[in-house]
mmCIF file with all atom_site columns, C-alpha atoms in Angstrom:
data_model
loop_
_atom_site.group_PDB
_atom_site.id
_atom_site.type_symbol
_atom_site.label_atom_id
_atom_site.label_alt_id
_atom_site.label_comp_id
_atom_site.label_asym_id
_atom_site.label_entity_id
_atom_site.label_seq_id
_atom_site.pdbx_PDB_ins_code
_atom_site.Cartn_x
_atom_site.Cartn_y
_atom_site.Cartn_z
_atom_site.occupancy
_atom_site.B_iso_or_equiv
_atom_site.pdbx_formal_charge
_atom_site.auth_seq_id
_atom_site.auth_comp_id
_atom_site.auth_asym_id
_atom_site.auth_atom_id
_atom_site.pdbx_PDB_model_num
ATOM 1   C CA . UNK D 1 1   ? 3.063   8.742   33.207 1.00 58.00 ? 20  UNK D CA 1
ATOM 2   C CA . UNK D 1 2   ? 6.762   8.043   33.797 1.00 65.00 ? 21  UNK D CA 1
ATOM 3   C CA . UNK D 1 3   ? 7.823   4.636   32.685 1.00 66.00 ? 22  UNK D CA 1
ATOM 4   C CA . UNK D 1 4   ? 11.097  3.164   33.914 1.00 67.00 ? 23  UNK D CA 1
ATOM 5   C CA . UNK D 1 5   ? 12.931  0.966   31.339 1.00 68.00 ? 24  UNK D CA 1
ATOM 6   C CA . UNK D 1 6   ? 15.546  -1.498  32.442 1.00 71.00 ? 25  UNK D CA 1
ATOM 7   C CA . UNK D 1 7   ? 18.800  0.028   31.200 1.00 72.00 ? 26  UNK D CA 1
ATOM 8   C CA . UNK D 1 8   ? 20.401  -3.504  30.882 1.00 78.00 ? 27  UNK D CA 1
ATOM 9   C CA . UNK D 1 9   ? 17.798  -4.754  28.452 1.00 84.00 ? 28  UNK D CA 1
ATOM 10  C CA . UNK D 1 10  ? 19.197  -4.971  24.996 1.00 94.00 ? 29  UNK D CA 1
ATOM 11  C CA . UNK D 1 11  ? 15.799  -5.476  23.269 1.00 97.00 ? 30  UNK D CA 1
ATOM 12  C CA . UNK D 1 12  ? 12.546  -7.345  22.983 1.00 97.00 ? 31  UNK D CA 1
ATOM 13  C CA . UNK D 1 13  ? 12.088  -10.521 20.840 1.00 98.00 ? 32  UNK D CA 1
ATOM 14  C CA . UNK D 1 14  ? 8.470   -11.512 20.164 1.00 98.00 ? 33  UNK D CA 1
ATOM 15  C CA . UNK D 1 15  ? 7.670   -15.010 18.806 1.00 98.00 ? 34  UNK D CA 1
ATOM 16  C CA . UNK D 1 16  ? 4.426   -15.445 17.034 1.00 98.00 ? 35  UNK D CA 1
ATOM 17  C CA . UNK D 1 17  ? 3.534   -19.061 17.180 1.00 94.00 ? 36  UNK D CA 1
ATOM 18  C CA . UNK D 1 18  ? -0.225  -19.385 18.014 1.00 92.00 ? 37  UNK D CA 1
ATOM 19  C CA . UNK D 1 19  ? -1.004  -16.043 16.037 1.00 94.00 ? 38  UNK D CA 1
ATOM 20  C CA . UNK D 1 20  ? -2.691  -17.220 12.899 1.00 93.00 ? 39  UNK D CA 1
ATOM 21  C CA . UNK D 1 21  ? -5.339  -15.838 10.556 1.00 96.00 ? 40  UNK D CA 1
ATOM 22  C CA . UNK D 1 22  ? -8.058  -18.209 11.921 1.00 96.00 ? 41  UNK D CA 1
ATOM 23  C CA . UNK D 1 23  ? -7.959  -16.482 15.296 1.00 94.00 ? 42  UNK D CA 1
ATOM 24  C CA . UNK D 1 24  ? -7.967  -12.651 14.478 1.00 94.00 ? 43  UNK D CA 1
ATOM 25  C CA . UNK D 1 25  ? -9.025  -11.865 18.065 1.00 92.00 ? 44  UNK D CA 1
ATOM 26  C CA . UNK D 1 26  ? -5.506  -12.803 19.220 1.00 92.00 ? 45  UNK D CA 1
ATOM 27  C CA . UNK D 1 27  ? -3.632  -10.844 16.520 1.00 95.00 ? 46  UNK D CA 1
ATOM 28  C CA . UNK D 1 28  ? -3.628  -7.187  17.592 1.00 93.00 ? 47  UNK D CA 1
ATOM 29  C CA . UNK D 1 29  ? -1.946  -7.698  21.017 1.00 95.00 ? 48  UNK D CA 1
ATOM 30  C CA . UNK D 1 30  ? 1.492   -8.752  19.855 1.00 97.00 ? 49  UNK D CA 1
ATOM 31  C CA . UNK D 1 31  ? 1.794   -5.813  17.634 1.00 97.00 ? 50  UNK D CA 1
ATOM 32  C CA . UNK D 1 32  ? 0.483   -3.298  20.253 1.00 96.00 ? 51  UNK D CA 1
ATOM 33  C CA . UNK D 1 33  ? 3.201   -4.657  22.611 1.00 97.00 ? 52  UNK D CA 1
ATOM 34  C CA . UNK D 1 34  ? 5.806   -4.459  19.935 1.00 98.00 ? 53  UNK D CA 1
ATOM 35  C CA . UNK D 1 35  ? 4.770   -0.851  19.082 1.00 97.00 ? 54  UNK D CA 1
ATOM 36  C CA . UNK D 1 36  ? 4.850   0.126   22.864 1.00 96.00 ? 55  UNK D CA 1
ATOM 37  C CA . UNK D 1 37  ? 8.287   -1.296  23.312 1.00 96.00 ? 56  UNK D CA 1
ATOM 38  C CA . UNK D 1 38  ? 9.670   0.297   20.241 1.00 96.00 ? 57  UNK D CA 1
ATOM 39  C CA . UNK D 1 39  ? 8.108   3.712   21.296 1.00 93.00 ? 58  UNK D CA 1
ATOM 40  C CA . UNK D 1 40  ? 10.167  3.289   24.465 1.00 92.00 ? 59  UNK D CA 1
ATOM 41  C CA . UNK D 1 41  ? 13.285  3.094   22.189 1.00 93.00 ? 60  UNK D CA 1
ATOM 42  C CA . UNK D 1 42  ? 13.801  -0.543  22.818 1.00 95.00 ? 61  UNK D CA 1
ATOM 43  C CA . UNK D 1 43  ? 14.940  -2.708  19.790 1.00 97.00 ? 62  UNK D CA 1
ATOM 44  C CA . UNK D 1 44  ? 12.073  -4.976  18.880 1.00 98.00 ? 63  UNK D CA 1
ATOM 45  C CA . UNK D 1 45  ? 12.238  -8.072  16.718 1.00 98.00 ? 64  UNK D CA 1
ATOM 46  C CA . UNK D 1 46  ? 8.983   -10.038 15.740 1.00 98.00 ? 65  UNK D CA 1
ATOM 47  C CA . UNK D 1 47  ? 9.552   -13.644 14.610 1.00 98.00 ? 66  UNK D CA 1
ATOM 48  C CA . UNK D 1 48  ? 6.725   -15.026 12.483 1.00 98.00 ? 67  UNK D CA 1
ATOM 49  C CA . UNK D 1 49  ? 6.703   -18.830 12.655 1.00 97.00 ? 68  UNK D CA 1
ATOM 50  C CA . UNK D 1 50  ? 4.273   -21.711 11.991 1.00 97.00 ? 69  UNK D CA 1
ATOM 51  C CA . UNK D 1 51  ? 0.990   -20.330 10.496 1.00 97.00 ? 70  UNK D CA 1
ATOM 52  C CA . UNK D 1 52  ? 1.684   -16.804 11.535 1.00 98.00 ? 71  UNK D CA 1
ATOM 53  C CA . UNK D 1 53  ? 3.722   -16.469 8.355  1.00 98.00 ? 72  UNK D CA 1
ATOM 54  C CA . UNK D 1 54  ? 0.463   -16.432 6.463  1.00 98.00 ? 73  UNK D CA 1
ATOM 55  C CA . UNK D 1 55  ? -0.095  -12.957 8.046  1.00 98.00 ? 74  UNK D CA 1
ATOM 56  C CA . UNK D 1 56  ? 2.885   -11.752 5.835  1.00 98.00 ? 75  UNK D CA 1
ATOM 57  C CA . UNK D 1 57  ? 1.072   -12.432 2.602  1.00 98.00 ? 76  UNK D CA 1
ATOM 58  C CA . UNK D 1 58  ? -0.190  -9.209  1.028  1.00 98.00 ? 77  UNK D CA 1
ATOM 59  C CA . UNK D 1 59  ? -3.894  -8.729  1.833  1.00 98.00 ? 78  UNK D CA 1
ATOM 60  C CA . UNK D 1 60  ? -4.247  -11.382 4.515  1.00 98.00 ? 79  UNK D CA 1
ATOM 61  C CA . UNK D 1 61  ? -3.740  -9.210  7.651  1.00 98.00 ? 80  UNK D CA 1
ATOM 62  C CA . UNK D 1 62  ? -5.463  -6.291  5.903  1.00 98.00 ? 81  UNK D CA 1
ATOM 63  C CA . UNK D 1 63  ? -8.584  -8.354  5.674  1.00 97.00 ? 82  UNK D CA 1
ATOM 64  C CA . UNK D 1 64  ? -8.644  -9.343  9.430  1.00 97.00 ? 83  UNK D CA 1
ATOM 65  C CA . UNK D 1 65  ? -10.126 -7.265  12.273 1.00 96.00 ? 84  UNK D CA 1
ATOM 66  C CA . UNK D 1 66  ? -9.326  -8.421  15.786 1.00 92.00 ? 85  UNK D CA 1
ATOM 67  C CA . UNK D 1 67  ? -12.549 -6.906  17.107 1.00 88.00 ? 86  UNK D CA 1
ATOM 68  C CA . UNK D 1 68  ? -15.098 -4.413  16.196 1.00 84.00 ? 87  UNK D CA 1
ATOM 69  C CA . UNK D 1 69  ? -12.350 -1.862  16.216 1.00 81.00 ? 88  UNK D CA 1
ATOM 70  C CA . UNK D 1 70  ? -11.820 -0.015  12.880 1.00 90.00 ? 89  UNK D CA 1
ATOM 71  C CA . UNK D 1 71  ? -8.179  -0.975  12.572 1.00 94.00 ? 90  UNK D CA 1
ATOM 72  C CA . UNK D 1 72  ? -7.170  -4.109  10.799 1.00 97.00 ? 91  UNK D CA 1
ATOM 73  C CA . UNK D 1 73  ? -4.387  -6.430  11.887 1.00 97.00 ? 92  UNK D CA 1
ATOM 74  C CA . UNK D 1 74  ? -2.210  -5.012  9.146  1.00 98.00 ? 93  UNK D CA 1
ATOM 75  C CA . UNK D 1 75  ? -2.726  -1.506  10.606 1.00 97.00 ? 94  UNK D CA 1
ATOM 76  C CA . UNK D 1 76  ? -1.393  -2.832  13.911 1.00 97.00 ? 95  UNK D CA 1
ATOM 77  C CA . UNK D 1 77  ? 1.563   -4.480  12.053 1.00 98.00 ? 96  UNK D CA 1
ATOM 78  C CA . UNK D 1 78  ? 2.373   -1.242  10.241 1.00 98.00 ? 97  UNK D CA 1
ATOM 79  C CA . UNK D 1 79  ? 2.184   0.749   13.544 1.00 97.00 ? 98  UNK D CA 1
ATOM 80  C CA . UNK D 1 80  ? 4.726   -1.604  15.141 1.00 98.00 ? 99  UNK D CA 1
ATOM 81  C CA . UNK D 1 81  ? 6.919   -1.332  12.084 1.00 98.00 ? 100 UNK D CA 1
ATOM 82  C CA . UNK D 1 82  ? 6.735   2.451   11.941 1.00 97.00 ? 101 UNK D CA 1
ATOM 83  C CA . UNK D 1 83  ? 8.027   2.569   15.501 1.00 97.00 ? 102 UNK D CA 1
ATOM 84  C CA . UNK D 1 84  ? 11.043  0.439   14.511 1.00 97.00 ? 103 UNK D CA 1
ATOM 85  C CA . UNK D 1 85  ? 9.863   -3.199  15.082 1.00 98.00 ? 104 UNK D CA 1
ATOM 86  C CA . UNK D 1 86  ? 11.729  -5.532  12.663 1.00 98.00 ? 105 UNK D CA 1
ATOM 87  C CA . UNK D 1 87  ? 9.815   -8.470  11.138 1.00 98.00 ? 106 UNK D CA 1
ATOM 88  C CA . UNK D 1 88  ? 11.549  -11.852 10.635 1.00 98.00 ? 107 UNK D CA 1
ATOM 89  C CA . UNK D 1 89  ? 9.959   -14.592 8.612  1.00 98.00 ? 108 UNK D CA 1
ATOM 90  C CA . UNK D 1 90  ? 10.968  -18.206 9.343  1.00 98.00 ? 109 UNK D CA 1
ATOM 91  C CA . UNK D 1 91  ? 12.310  -19.722 6.168  1.00 96.00 ? 110 UNK D CA 1
ATOM 92  C CA . UNK D 1 92  ? 11.049  -23.159 7.200  1.00 97.00 ? 111 UNK D CA 1
ATOM 93  C CA . UNK D 1 93  ? 7.534   -21.995 7.874  1.00 97.00 ? 112 UNK D CA 1
ATOM 94  C CA . UNK D 1 94  ? 7.469   -20.005 4.534  1.00 98.00 ? 113 UNK D CA 1
ATOM 95  C CA . UNK D 1 95  ? 8.443   -23.274 2.709  1.00 97.00 ? 114 UNK D CA 1
ATOM 96  C CA . UNK D 1 96  ? 5.958   -25.313 4.568  1.00 97.00 ? 115 UNK D CA 1
ATOM 97  C CA . UNK D 1 97  ? 3.168   -22.925 3.506  1.00 97.00 ? 116 UNK D CA 1
ATOM 98  C CA . UNK D 1 98  ? 4.438   -22.511 -0.111 1.00 97.00 ? 117 UNK D CA 1
ATOM 99  C CA . UNK D 1 99  ? 5.248   -18.851 0.345  1.00 97.00 ? 118 UNK D CA 1
ATOM 100 C CA . UNK D 1 100 ? 8.024   -17.037 -1.395 1.00 95.00 ? 119 UNK D CA 1
ATOM 101 C CA . UNK D 1 101 ? 10.006  -14.376 0.564  1.00 92.00 ? 120 UNK D CA 1
ATOM 102 C CA . UNK D 1 102 ? 9.854   -12.131 -2.529 1.00 94.00 ? 121 UNK D CA 1
ATOM 103 C CA . UNK D 1 103 ? 6.106   -11.731 -2.188 1.00 95.00 ? 122 UNK D CA 1
ATOM 104 C CA . UNK D 1 104 ? 5.707   -10.781 1.480  1.00 98.00 ? 123 UNK D CA 1
ATOM 105 C CA . UNK D 1 105 ? 4.485   -7.496  2.766  1.00 98.00 ? 124 UNK D CA 1
ATOM 106 C CA . UNK D 1 106 ? 7.202   -4.884  2.682  1.00 98.00 ? 125 UNK D CA 1
ATOM 107 C CA . UNK D 1 107 ? 7.484   -4.583  6.415  1.00 98.00 ? 126 UNK D CA 1
ATOM 108 C CA . UNK D 1 108 ? 9.016   -7.959  6.516  1.00 98.00 ? 127 UNK D CA 1
ATOM 109 C CA . UNK D 1 109 ? 12.675  -7.308  5.744  1.00 96.00 ? 128 UNK D CA 1
ATOM 110 C CA . UNK D 1 110 ? 14.450  -10.250 7.366  1.00 97.00 ? 129 UNK D CA 1
ATOM 111 C CA . UNK D 1 111 ? 14.450  -14.118 7.552  1.00 97.00 ? 130 UNK D CA 1
ATOM 112 C CA . UNK D 1 112 ? 14.987  -15.920 10.709 1.00 95.00 ? 131 UNK D CA 1
ATOM 113 C CA . UNK D 1 113 ? 13.512  -18.764 12.729 1.00 94.00 ? 132 UNK D CA 1
ATOM 114 C CA . UNK D 1 114 ? 14.259  -21.019 15.603 1.00 95.00 ? 133 UNK D CA 1
ATOM 115 C CA . UNK D 1 115 ? 18.047  -20.427 15.701 1.00 97.00 ? 134 UNK D CA 1
ATOM 116 C CA . UNK D 1 116 ? 17.758  -16.612 15.548 1.00 97.00 ? 135 UNK D CA 1
ATOM 117 C CA . UNK D 1 117 ? 15.000  -16.537 18.147 1.00 98.00 ? 136 UNK D CA 1
ATOM 118 C CA . UNK D 1 118 ? 16.780  -18.932 20.418 1.00 97.00 ? 137 UNK D CA 1
ATOM 119 C CA . UNK D 1 119 ? 19.873  -16.878 20.257 1.00 97.00 ? 138 UNK D CA 1
ATOM 120 C CA . UNK D 1 120 ? 17.780  -13.894 21.577 1.00 97.00 ? 139 UNK D CA 1
ATOM 121 C CA . UNK D 1 121 ? 16.103  -16.064 24.205 1.00 96.00 ? 140 UNK D CA 1
ATOM 122 C CA . UNK D 1 122 ? 19.414  -17.319 25.513 1.00 97.00 ? 141 UNK D CA 1
ATOM 123 C CA . UNK D 1 123 ? 20.901  -13.864 25.679 1.00 97.00 ? 142 UNK D CA 1
ATOM 124 C CA . UNK D 1 124 ? 20.172  -12.521 29.166 1.00 95.00 ? 143 UNK D CA 1
ATOM 125 C CA . UNK D 1 125 ? 20.109  -8.970  27.923 1.00 95.00 ? 144 UNK D CA 1
ATOM 126 C CA . UNK D 1 126 ? 17.049  -9.670  25.789 1.00 97.00 ? 145 UNK D CA 1
ATOM 127 C CA . UNK D 1 127 ? 13.513  -10.089 26.942 1.00 96.00 ? 146 UNK D CA 1
ATOM 128 C CA . UNK D 1 128 ? 11.047  -12.496 25.122 1.00 97.00 ? 147 UNK D CA 1
ATOM 129 C CA . UNK D 1 129 ? 7.420   -12.717 24.624 1.00 97.00 ? 148 UNK D CA 1
ATOM 130 C CA . UNK D 1 130 ? 5.579   -15.683 23.033 1.00 97.00 ? 149 UNK D CA 1
ATOM 131 C CA . UNK D 1 131 ? 2.075   -15.157 21.347 1.00 96.00 ? 150 UNK D CA 1
#
């Protein structure tokens, strides 16, 4: 299949807002979309905010299955990261949930929240998705 990518698009920014451990059936899709966009050589940034930062604790996403599929949510996260998706943890959300940035999964390499995501959302060259 030949897929056309908009050459003017600078990247895809994905905001995880309603993606929390209590709803594992909603957790694979954002990472599958991120992996697909990254596989098309698009820069991809995933912003973990609100309760989605809980997925960044070691062991949490690895214990969740979005369906009867054998892959875990962490497997989906690792796949997105392996294709080049960059994970941002919201500092305020980390603090609200008593998490330390030093103890997050290794795929999460950056900090960024509302200001950074809104900078992407206001940049007409970037596309945004909210899950």
